[in-house]
Coordinates of C-alpha atoms and ligand atoms in Angstrom, one line a residue:
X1 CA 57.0 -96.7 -53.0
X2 CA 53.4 -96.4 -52.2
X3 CA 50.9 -97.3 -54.9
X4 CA 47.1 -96.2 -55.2
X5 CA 45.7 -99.0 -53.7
X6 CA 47.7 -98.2 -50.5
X7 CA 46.1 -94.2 -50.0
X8 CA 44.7 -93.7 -46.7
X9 CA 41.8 -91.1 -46.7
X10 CA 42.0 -88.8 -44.0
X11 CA 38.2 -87.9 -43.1
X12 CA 38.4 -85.1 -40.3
X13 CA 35.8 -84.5 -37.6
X14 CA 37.0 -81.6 -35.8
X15 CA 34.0 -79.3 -36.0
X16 CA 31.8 -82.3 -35.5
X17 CA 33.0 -84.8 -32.7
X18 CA 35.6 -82.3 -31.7
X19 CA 33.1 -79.6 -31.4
X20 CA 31.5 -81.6 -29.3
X21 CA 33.6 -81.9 -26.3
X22 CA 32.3 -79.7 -23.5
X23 CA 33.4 -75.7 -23.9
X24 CA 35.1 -76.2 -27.5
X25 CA 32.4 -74.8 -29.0
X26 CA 33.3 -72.1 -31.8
X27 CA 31.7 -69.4 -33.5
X28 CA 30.2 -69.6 -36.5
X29 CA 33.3 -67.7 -38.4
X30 CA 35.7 -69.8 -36.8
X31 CA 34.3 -73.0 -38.3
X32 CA 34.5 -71.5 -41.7
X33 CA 38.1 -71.0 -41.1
X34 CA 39.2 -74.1 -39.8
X35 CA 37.2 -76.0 -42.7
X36 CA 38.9 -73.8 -44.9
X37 CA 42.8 -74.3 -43.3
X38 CA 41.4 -78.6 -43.2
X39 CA 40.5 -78.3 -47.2
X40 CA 43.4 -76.6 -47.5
X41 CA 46.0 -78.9 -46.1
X42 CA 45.0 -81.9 -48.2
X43 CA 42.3 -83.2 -45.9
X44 CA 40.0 -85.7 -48.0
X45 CA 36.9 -85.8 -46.0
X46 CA 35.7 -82.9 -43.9
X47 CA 33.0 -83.8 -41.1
X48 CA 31.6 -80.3 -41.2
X49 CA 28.8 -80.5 -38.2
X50 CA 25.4 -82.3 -37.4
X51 CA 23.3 -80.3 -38.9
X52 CA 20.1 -81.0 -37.2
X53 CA 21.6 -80.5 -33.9
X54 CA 20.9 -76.7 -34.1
X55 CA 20.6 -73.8 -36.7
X56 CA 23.7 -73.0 -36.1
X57 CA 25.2 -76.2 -37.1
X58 CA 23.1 -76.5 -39.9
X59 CA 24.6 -73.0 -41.5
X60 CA 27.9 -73.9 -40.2
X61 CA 27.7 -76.9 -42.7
X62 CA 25.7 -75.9 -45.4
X63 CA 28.4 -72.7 -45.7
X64 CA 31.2 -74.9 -45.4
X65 CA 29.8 -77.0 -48.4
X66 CA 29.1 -74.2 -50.2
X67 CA 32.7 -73.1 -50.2
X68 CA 35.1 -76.2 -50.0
X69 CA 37.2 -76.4 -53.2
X70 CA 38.6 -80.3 -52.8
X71 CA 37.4 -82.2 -49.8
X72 CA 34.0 -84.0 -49.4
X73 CA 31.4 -82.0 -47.2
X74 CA 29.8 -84.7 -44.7
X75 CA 26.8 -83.8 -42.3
X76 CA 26.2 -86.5 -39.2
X77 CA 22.8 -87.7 -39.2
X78 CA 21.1 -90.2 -36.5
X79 CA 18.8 -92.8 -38.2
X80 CA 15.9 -90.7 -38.8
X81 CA 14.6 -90.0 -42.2
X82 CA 14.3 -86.2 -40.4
X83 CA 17.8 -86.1 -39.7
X84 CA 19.0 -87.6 -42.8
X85 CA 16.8 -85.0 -44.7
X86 CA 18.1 -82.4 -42.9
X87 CA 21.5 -83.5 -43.4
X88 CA 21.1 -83.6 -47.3
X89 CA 19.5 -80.1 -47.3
X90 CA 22.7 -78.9 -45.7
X91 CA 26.2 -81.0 -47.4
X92 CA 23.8 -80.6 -51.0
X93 CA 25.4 -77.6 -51.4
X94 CA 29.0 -78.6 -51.9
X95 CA 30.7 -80.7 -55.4
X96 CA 31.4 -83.8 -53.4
X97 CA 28.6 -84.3 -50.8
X98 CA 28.4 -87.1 -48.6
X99 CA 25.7 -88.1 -45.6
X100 CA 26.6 -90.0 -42.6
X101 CA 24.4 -92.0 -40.5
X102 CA 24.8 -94.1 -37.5
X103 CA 23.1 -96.0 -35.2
X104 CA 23.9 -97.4 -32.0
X105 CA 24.4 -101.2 -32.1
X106 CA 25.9 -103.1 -29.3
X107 CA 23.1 -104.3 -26.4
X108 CA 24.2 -100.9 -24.3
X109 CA 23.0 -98.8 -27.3
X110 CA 20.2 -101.1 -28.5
X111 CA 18.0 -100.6 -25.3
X112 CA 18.1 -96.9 -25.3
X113 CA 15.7 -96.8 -28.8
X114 CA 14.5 -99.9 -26.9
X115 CA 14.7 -101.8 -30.6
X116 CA 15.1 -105.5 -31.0
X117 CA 17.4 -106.3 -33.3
X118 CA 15.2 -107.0 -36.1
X119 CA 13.8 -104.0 -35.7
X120 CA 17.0 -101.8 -35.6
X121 CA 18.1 -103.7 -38.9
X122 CA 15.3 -102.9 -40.2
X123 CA 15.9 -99.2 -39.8
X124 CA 19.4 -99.3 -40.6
X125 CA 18.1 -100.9 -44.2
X126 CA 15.2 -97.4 -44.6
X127 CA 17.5 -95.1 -43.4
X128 CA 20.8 -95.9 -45.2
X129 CA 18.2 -96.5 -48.7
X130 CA 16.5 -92.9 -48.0
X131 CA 20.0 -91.8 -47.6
X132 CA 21.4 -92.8 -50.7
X133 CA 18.1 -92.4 -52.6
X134 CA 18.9 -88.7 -51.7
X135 CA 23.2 -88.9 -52.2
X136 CA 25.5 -90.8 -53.7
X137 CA 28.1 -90.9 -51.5
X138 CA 26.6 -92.4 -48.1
X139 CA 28.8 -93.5 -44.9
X140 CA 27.5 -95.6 -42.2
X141 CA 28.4 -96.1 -38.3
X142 CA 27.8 -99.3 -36.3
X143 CA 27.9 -96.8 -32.9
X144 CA 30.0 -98.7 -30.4
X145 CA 31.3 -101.0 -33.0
X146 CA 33.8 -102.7 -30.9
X147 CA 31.0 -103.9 -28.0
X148 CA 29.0 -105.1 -30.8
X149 CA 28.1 -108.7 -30.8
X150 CA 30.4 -110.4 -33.9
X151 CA 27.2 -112.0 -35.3
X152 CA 25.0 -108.6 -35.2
X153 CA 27.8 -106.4 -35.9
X154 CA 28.5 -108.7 -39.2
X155 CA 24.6 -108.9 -40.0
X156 CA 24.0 -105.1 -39.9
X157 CA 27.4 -104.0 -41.9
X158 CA 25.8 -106.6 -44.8
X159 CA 22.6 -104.5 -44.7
X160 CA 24.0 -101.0 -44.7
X161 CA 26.2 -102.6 -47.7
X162 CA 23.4 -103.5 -49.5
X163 CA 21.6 -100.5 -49.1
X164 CA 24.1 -98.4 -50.8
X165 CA 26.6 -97.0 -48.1
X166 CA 29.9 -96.5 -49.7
X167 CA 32.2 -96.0 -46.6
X168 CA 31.5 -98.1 -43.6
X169 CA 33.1 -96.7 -40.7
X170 CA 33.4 -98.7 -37.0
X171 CA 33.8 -96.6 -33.9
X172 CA 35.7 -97.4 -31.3
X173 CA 33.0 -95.0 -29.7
X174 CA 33.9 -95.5 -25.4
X175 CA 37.9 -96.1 -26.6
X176 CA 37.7 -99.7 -25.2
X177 CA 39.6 -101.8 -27.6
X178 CA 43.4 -102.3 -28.0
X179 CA 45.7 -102.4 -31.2
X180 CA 45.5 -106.3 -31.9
X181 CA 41.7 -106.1 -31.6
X182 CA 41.6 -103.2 -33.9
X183 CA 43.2 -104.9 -36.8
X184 CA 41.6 -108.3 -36.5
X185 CA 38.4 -106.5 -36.1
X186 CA 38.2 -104.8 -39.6
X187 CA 40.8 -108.1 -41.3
X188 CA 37.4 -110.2 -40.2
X189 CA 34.8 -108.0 -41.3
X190 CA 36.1 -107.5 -44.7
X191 CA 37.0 -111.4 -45.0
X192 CA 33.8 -112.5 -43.6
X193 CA 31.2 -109.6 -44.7
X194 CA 29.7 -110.5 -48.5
X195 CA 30.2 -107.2 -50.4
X196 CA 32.9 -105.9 -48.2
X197 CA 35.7 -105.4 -50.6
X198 CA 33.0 -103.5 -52.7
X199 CA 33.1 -100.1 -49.9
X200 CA 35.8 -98.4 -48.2
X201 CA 36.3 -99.7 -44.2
X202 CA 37.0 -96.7 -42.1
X203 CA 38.8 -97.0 -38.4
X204 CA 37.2 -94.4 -36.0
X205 CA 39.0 -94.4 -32.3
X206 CA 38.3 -92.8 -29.3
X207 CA 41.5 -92.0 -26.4
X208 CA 39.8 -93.1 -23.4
X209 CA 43.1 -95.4 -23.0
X210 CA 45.3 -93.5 -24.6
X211 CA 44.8 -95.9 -27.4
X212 CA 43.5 -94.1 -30.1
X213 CA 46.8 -93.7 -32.6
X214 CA 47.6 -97.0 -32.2
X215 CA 44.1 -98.6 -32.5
X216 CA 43.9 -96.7 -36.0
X217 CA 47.4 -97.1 -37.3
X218 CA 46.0 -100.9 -36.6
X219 CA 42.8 -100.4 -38.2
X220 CA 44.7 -99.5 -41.4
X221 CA 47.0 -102.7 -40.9
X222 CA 43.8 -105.2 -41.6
X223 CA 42.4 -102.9 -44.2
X224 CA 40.7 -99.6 -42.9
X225 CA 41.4 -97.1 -45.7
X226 CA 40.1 -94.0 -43.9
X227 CA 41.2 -92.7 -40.9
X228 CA 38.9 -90.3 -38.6
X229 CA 40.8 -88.0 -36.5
X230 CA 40.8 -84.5 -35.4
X231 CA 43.4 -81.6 -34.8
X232 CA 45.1 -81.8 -31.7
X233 CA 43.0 -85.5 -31.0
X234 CA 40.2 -82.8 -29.5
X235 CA 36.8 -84.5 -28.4
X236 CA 34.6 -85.5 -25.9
X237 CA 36.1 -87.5 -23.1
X238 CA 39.5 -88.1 -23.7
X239 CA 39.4 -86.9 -27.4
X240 CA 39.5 -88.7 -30.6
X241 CA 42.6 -89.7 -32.7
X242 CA 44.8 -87.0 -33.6
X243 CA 45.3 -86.2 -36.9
X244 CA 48.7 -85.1 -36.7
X245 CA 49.4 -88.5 -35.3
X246 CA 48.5 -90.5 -37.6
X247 CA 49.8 -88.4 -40.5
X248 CA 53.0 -88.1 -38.9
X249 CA 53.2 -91.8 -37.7
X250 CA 52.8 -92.8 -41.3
X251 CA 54.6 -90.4 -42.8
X252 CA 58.3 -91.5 -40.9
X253 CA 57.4 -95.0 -40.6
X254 CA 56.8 -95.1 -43.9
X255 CA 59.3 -98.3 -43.7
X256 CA 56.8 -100.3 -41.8
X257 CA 53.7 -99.0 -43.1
X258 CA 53.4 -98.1 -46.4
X259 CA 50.5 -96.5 -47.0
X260 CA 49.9 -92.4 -48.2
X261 CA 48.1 -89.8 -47.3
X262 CA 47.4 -86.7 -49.4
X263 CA 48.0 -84.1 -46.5
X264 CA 50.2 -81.2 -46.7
X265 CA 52.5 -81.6 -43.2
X266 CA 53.7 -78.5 -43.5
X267 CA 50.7 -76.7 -42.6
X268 CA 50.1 -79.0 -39.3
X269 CA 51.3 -76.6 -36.6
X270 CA 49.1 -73.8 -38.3
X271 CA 46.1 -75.5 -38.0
X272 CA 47.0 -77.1 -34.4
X273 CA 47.4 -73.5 -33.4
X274 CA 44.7 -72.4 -34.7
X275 CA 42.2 -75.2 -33.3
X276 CA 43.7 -74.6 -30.1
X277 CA 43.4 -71.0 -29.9
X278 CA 39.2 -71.0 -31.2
X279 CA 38.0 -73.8 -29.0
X280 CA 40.1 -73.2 -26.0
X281 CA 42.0 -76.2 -25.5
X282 CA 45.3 -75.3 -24.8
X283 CA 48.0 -78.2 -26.2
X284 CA 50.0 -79.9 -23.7
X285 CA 53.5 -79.3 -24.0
X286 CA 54.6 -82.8 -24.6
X287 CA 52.0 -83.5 -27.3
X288 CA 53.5 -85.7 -30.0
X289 CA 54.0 -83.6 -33.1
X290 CA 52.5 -80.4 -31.9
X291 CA 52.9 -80.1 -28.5
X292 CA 55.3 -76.6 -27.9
X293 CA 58.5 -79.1 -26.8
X294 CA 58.0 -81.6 -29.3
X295 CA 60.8 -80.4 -30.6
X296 CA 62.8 -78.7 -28.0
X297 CA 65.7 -80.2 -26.5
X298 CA 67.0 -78.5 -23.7
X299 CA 69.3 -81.7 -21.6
X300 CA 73.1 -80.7 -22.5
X301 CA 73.7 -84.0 -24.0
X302 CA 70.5 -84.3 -26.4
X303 CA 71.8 -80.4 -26.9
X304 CA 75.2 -81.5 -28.1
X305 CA 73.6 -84.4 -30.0
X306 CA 71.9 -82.2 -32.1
X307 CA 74.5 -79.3 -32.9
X308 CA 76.6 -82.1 -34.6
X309 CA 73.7 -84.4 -36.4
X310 CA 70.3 -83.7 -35.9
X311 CA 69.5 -87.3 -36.4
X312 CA 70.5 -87.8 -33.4
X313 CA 67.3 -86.9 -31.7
X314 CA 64.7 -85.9 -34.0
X315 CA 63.3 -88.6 -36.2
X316 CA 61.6 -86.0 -38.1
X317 CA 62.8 -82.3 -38.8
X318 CA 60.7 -79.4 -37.3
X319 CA 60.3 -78.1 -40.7
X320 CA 57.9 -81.2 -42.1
X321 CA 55.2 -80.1 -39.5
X322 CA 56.0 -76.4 -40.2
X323 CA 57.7 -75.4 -37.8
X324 CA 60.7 -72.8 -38.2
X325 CA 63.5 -73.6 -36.6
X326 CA 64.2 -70.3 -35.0
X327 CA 62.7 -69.2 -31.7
X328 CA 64.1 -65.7 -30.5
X329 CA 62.5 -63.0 -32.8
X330 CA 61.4 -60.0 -32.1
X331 CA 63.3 -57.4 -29.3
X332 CA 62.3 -54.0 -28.6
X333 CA 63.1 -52.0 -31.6
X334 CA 61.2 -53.9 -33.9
X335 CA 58.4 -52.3 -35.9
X336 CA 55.2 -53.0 -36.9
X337 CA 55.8 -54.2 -40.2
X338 CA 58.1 -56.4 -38.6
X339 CA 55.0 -57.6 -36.1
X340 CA 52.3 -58.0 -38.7
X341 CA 54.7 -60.1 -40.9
X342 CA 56.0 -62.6 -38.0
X343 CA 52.5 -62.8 -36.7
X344 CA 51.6 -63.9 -40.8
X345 CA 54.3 -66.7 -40.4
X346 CA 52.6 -68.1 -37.4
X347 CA 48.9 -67.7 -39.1
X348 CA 47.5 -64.6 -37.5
X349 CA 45.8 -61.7 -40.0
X350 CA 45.0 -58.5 -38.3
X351 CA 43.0 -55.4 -39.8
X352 CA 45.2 -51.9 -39.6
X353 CA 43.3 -51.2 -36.0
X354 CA 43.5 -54.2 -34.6
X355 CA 47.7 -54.4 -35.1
X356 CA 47.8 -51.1 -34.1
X357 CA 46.0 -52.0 -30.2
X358 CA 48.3 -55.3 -30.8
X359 CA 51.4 -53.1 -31.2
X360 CA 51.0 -51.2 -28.6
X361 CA 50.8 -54.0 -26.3
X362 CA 53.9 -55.5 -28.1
X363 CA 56.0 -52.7 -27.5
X364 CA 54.8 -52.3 -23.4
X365 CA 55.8 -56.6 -23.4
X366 CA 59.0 -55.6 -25.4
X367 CA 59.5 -53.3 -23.1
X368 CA 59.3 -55.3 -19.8
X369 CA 61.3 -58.5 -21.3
X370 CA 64.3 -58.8 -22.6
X371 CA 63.6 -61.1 -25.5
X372 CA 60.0 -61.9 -26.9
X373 CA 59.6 -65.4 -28.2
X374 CA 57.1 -66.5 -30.9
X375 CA 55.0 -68.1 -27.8
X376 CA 54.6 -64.6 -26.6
X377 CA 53.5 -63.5 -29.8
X378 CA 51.2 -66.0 -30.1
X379 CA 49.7 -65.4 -26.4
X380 CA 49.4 -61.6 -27.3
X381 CA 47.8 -62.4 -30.8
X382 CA 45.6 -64.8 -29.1
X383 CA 44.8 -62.5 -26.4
X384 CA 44.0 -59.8 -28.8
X385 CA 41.9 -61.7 -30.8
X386 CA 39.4 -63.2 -27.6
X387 CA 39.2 -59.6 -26.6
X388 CA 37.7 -58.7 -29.9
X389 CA 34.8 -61.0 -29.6
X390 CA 32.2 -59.4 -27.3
X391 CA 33.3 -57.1 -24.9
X392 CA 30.3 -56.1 -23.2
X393 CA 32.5 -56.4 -19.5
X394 CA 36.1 -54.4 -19.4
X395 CA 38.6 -54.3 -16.9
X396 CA 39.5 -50.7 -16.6
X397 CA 42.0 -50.7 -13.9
X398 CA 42.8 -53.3 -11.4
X399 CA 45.1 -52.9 -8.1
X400 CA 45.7 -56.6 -5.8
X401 CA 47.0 -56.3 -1.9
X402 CA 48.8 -59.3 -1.0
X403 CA 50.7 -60.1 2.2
X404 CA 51.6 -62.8 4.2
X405 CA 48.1 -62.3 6.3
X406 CA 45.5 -63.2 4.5
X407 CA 43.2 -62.1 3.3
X408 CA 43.9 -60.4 -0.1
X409 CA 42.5 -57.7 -1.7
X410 CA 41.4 -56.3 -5.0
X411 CA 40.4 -53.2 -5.8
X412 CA 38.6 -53.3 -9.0
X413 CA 37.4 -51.1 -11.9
X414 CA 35.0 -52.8 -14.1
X415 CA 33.1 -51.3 -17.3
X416 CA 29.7 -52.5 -17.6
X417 CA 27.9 -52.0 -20.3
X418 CA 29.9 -48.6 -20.7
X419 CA 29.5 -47.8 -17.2
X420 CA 32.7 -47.6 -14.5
X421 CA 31.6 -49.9 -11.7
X422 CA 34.2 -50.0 -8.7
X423 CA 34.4 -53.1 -6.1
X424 CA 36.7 -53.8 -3.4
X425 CA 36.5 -57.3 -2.5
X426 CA 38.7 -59.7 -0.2
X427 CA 39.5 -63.3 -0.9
X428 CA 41.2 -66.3 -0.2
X429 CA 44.5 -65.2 -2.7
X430 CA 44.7 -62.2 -5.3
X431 CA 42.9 -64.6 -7.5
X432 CA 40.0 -65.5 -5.5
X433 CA 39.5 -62.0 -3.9
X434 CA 39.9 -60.4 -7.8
X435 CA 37.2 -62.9 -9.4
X436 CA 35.0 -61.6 -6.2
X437 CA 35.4 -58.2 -6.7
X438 CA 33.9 -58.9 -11.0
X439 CA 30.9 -61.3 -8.8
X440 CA 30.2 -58.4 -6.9
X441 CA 30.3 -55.9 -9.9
X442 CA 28.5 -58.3 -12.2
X443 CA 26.3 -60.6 -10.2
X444 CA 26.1 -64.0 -12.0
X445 CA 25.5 -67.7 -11.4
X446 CA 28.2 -69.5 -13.3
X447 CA 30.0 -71.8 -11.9
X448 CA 34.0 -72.0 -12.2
X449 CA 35.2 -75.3 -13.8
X450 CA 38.7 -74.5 -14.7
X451 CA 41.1 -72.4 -14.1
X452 CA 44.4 -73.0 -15.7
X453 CA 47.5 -71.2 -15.4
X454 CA 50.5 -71.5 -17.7
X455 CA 54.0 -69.6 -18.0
X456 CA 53.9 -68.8 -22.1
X457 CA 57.8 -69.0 -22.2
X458 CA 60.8 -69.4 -19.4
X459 CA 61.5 -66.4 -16.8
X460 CA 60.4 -64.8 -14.3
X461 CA 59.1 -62.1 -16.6
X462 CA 57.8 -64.9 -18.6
X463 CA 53.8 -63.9 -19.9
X464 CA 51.3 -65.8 -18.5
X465 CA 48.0 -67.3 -20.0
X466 CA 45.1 -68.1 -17.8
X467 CA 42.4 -70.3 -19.4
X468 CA 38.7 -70.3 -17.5
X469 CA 35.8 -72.4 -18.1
X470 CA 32.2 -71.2 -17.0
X471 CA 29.4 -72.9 -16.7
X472 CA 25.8 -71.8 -16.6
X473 CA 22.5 -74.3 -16.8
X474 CA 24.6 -76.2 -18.8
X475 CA 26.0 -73.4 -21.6
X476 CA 29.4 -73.4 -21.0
X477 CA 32.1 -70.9 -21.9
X478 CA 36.1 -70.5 -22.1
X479 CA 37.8 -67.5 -21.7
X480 CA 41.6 -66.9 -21.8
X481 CA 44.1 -64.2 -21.8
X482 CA 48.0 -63.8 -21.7
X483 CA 49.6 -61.2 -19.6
X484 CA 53.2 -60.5 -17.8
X485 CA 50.9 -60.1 -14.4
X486 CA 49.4 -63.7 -14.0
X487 CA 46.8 -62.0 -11.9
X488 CA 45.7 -59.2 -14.2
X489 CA 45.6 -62.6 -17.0
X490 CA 43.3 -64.3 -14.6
X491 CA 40.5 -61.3 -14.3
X492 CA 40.3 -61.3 -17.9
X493 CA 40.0 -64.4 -18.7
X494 CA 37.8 -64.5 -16.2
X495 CA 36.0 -61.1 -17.8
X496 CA 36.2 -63.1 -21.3
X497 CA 35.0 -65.9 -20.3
X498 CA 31.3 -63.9 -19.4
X499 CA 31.3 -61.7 -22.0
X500 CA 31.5 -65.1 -24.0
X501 CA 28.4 -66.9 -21.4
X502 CA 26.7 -63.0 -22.3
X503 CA 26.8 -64.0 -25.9
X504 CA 25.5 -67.2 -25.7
X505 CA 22.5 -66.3 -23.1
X506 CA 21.8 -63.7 -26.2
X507 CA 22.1 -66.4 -28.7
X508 CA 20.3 -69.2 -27.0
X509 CA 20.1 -72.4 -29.2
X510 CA 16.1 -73.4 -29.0
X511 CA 17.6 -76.5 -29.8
X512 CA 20.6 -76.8 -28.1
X513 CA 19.8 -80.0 -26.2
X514 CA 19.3 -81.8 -29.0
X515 CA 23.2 -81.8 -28.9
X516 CA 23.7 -83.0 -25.1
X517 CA 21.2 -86.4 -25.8
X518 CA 22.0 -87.1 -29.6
X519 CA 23.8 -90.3 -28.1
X520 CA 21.3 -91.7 -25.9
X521 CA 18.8 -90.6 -28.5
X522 CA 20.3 -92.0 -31.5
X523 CA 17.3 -94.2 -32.9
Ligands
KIV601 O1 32.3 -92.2 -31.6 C1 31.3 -92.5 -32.3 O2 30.8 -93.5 -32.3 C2 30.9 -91.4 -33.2 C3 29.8 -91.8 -34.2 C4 28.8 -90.8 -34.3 C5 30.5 -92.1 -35.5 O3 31.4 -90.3 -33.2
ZN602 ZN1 33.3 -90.3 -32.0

């Protein structure tokens, strides 16, 4: 039995410091939604966005706030009394608002501001009073917490205590320290830190060594009581603790670590999807808890294992993370009632129109393959769903020569702007020569960063996805798309990816910069 003193709060930074990992940037509409899946899955702090990075972040979060029906709504904020007022203006807007501030403290961090350390305590003391002169509900971050000196790190989590900051949170910012550090870390702080029993420690880990989990499920060993995670462990670098990790971890080892969570497991694959699919970071297949063969088992013996005690391999049932246990759905002759309801059951909502294109790609797919698995589903619903964003270039048709002799060719039809353009360009592969048929058409100067390919299920008629990233003066754009012809997938992801980059030159953020240099900026 878990009591109340054992709950650990579950503060989720997706949209902030998973937002911020290069290309997983998501539209406005998108954040609303994801907030809205995190509130409603049980999540008890949402980091919504930092909202003076940009006016788009600053809507993103003052929306979010506006709407959340349970969590707290938390804006970032550097130590500026402009920030932190910017902040406020934006989380005010929600029932259970809360500001949080950080600073960075070890010497790496200290000389960028160029501060001595009398000086940055100094401004850790204004900024965390102005902040919780304007909110009651303040959290502060010692930035790079665990390069900290001991006798700095203890002085400045006194002062932010003393100014009022209710939740004092310490990064693991470059992922540097390891499990038995983690626990000590916090165990000493709140032994050794006058007021420290008084405010809620919080463990915030990055993956650089693949640490992460395991440094947070220590943190909560010596007395963290809020975890910071995100879906799917997205953000920059190697990504931040996943939430489904941690959930998970304590949810089975519940032996070992007693402690609760109020999160609904059920809805974790929903939301993992659903992250995935808006900032375009595909999951690896062997992801604990959400990866696609998490639960699979495919050897003969595991197999036989499982048909006569599922115990045998699966120390938690697919069904806890919401997963169904079928995977063959959906042949030929089903319908489109049949379609719009599987695709509700894995979380996709389509207007009358939009199921109707969707349907008609179905059936073609159903057509060609002799099963169709909810991965293809998902690929096609996915697919539909990036075409539907901004579609100002369209692959009409698209015809690829390949041989033995190089080189290929690609014979391309491309609608610009509403006008049939034809190319016929040769390259180094089908790929290669198709992407240079779309340069010739559409003349740009982004640069290719990734190109991924994946098989969506097994087969040689298995769909493919292709995910691209662009990049142009630094905006940077994914694009993906899931077909049976891996090379048709890779024009339009190719395609999406720059009606995407098309978007954002549109849009461009005056103040979009601010969100490259927020780190080495941060005093
Ligand atoms: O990793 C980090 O240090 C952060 C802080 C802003 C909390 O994300
Ligand atoms: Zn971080």
């Amino acid at each position: 039995m878990t009591t109340e003193k054992d709950r650990v709060l579950i503060f989720d930074t997706t949209l902030r410091d998973g937002e911020q990992s290069p290309g997983a940037t998501m539209s406005h509409n998108e954040k609303l939604e994801i907030a809205e899946l995190l509130d409603g899955m049980g999540v008890d702090i949402i980091e919504a966005g930092f909202p003076i990075a940009s006016e788009g972040d600053f809507q993103a979060v003052s929306e979010i706030a506006g709407r959340s029906e349970n969590a707290v709504i938390c804006g970032l904020a550097r130590a500026k009394i402009g920030d932190i007022d910017r902040c406020w203006e934006a989380v005010r807007h929600a029932e259970r608002p809360r500001i949080h501030t950080f600073i960075g403290t070890s010497p790496l961090h200290r000389a960028i501001p160029d501060l001595t350390r009398d000086e940055m305590a100094e401004r850790i003391h204004e900024t965390v009073t102005h902040a919780r002169n304007l909110c009651d509900n303040v959290q502060w971050s010692p930035m790079d917490a665990t390069r900290t000196e001991w006798d700095y790190l203890t002085r400045v989590v006194e002062i932010a205590i003393k100014a009022g900051a209710g939740t004092i949170n310490i990064p693991d910012t470059v992922g540097y320290t390891a499990p038995v550090e983690s626990a000590d870390l916090i165990r000493r702080l709140i032994a050794e830190v006058p007021g420290a029993s008084d405010v809620v420690f919080a463990t915030h880990c990055h993956n650089d060594l693949g640490m992460a989990t395991a440094n947070s499920l220590a943190a909560v060993e010596g007395g963290a009581r809020q975890i910071e995670c995100t879906i799917n462990g997205l953000g920059e670098r190697a990504g931040n603790t996943a939430l489904e990790e941690v959930v998970m971890a304590l949810k089975v080892r519940g032996d070992i670590m007693p402690y609760a969570t109020g999160i609904d497991t059920t809805k974790i694959t929903h939301i993992s999807r659903r992250v995935a699919t808006v900032s375009g970071f595909a999951v690896q297949p062997n992801k604990a808890i959400v990866g696609k063969n998490a639960f699979a088992h495919e050897s003969g013996i595991h197999q036989d294992g499982m048909l006569k005690n599922a115990e045998t391999f699966e120390i938690m049932r697919p069904e806890d993370v919401g997963l169904k246990g079928t995977d063959i759905v959906m042949g030929k002759h089903s319908g489109r009632a049949a379609l719009r309801s599987k695709l509700q059951e894995l979380g996709y909502e389509f207007a009358d129109n939009q199921l109707n294109d969707l349907f008609v790609r179905y059936k073609a797919l159903a057509d060609r393959k002799k099963e169709v698995f909810e991965d293809d589903l998902i690929a096609l619903a996915r697919d539909q769903e990036a075409g539907e964003i901004h579609d100002r270039l369209q692959i009409k048709s698209l015809r690829v020569v390949c041989g033995t002799e190089g080189p290929q060719t690609a014979d391309l039809v491309l609608s610009v702007d509403g006008r049939e353009l034809r190319a016929t360009a040769q390259g180094n592969g089908p790929v290669d020569a198709t992407f240079a048929a779309v340069s010739e058409l559409f003349p740009h100067g982004a640069k290719l960063q990734l190109y991924d390919v994946q098989a969506v299920t097994e087969g040689t008629d298995a769909q493919a996805t292709v995910h691209v990233r662009l990049e142009e003066d630094g905006r940077i754009a994914t694009g993906s798309a899931a077909e049976a012809d891996t090379v048709v997938a890779s024009a339009k992801a190719y395609v999406n990816a720059l009606n995407r980059l098309l978007l954002r030159r549109e849009k461009s953020d005056p103040d979009a910069d601010v969100k490259r240099v927020r780190y080495k900026d941060s005093a």
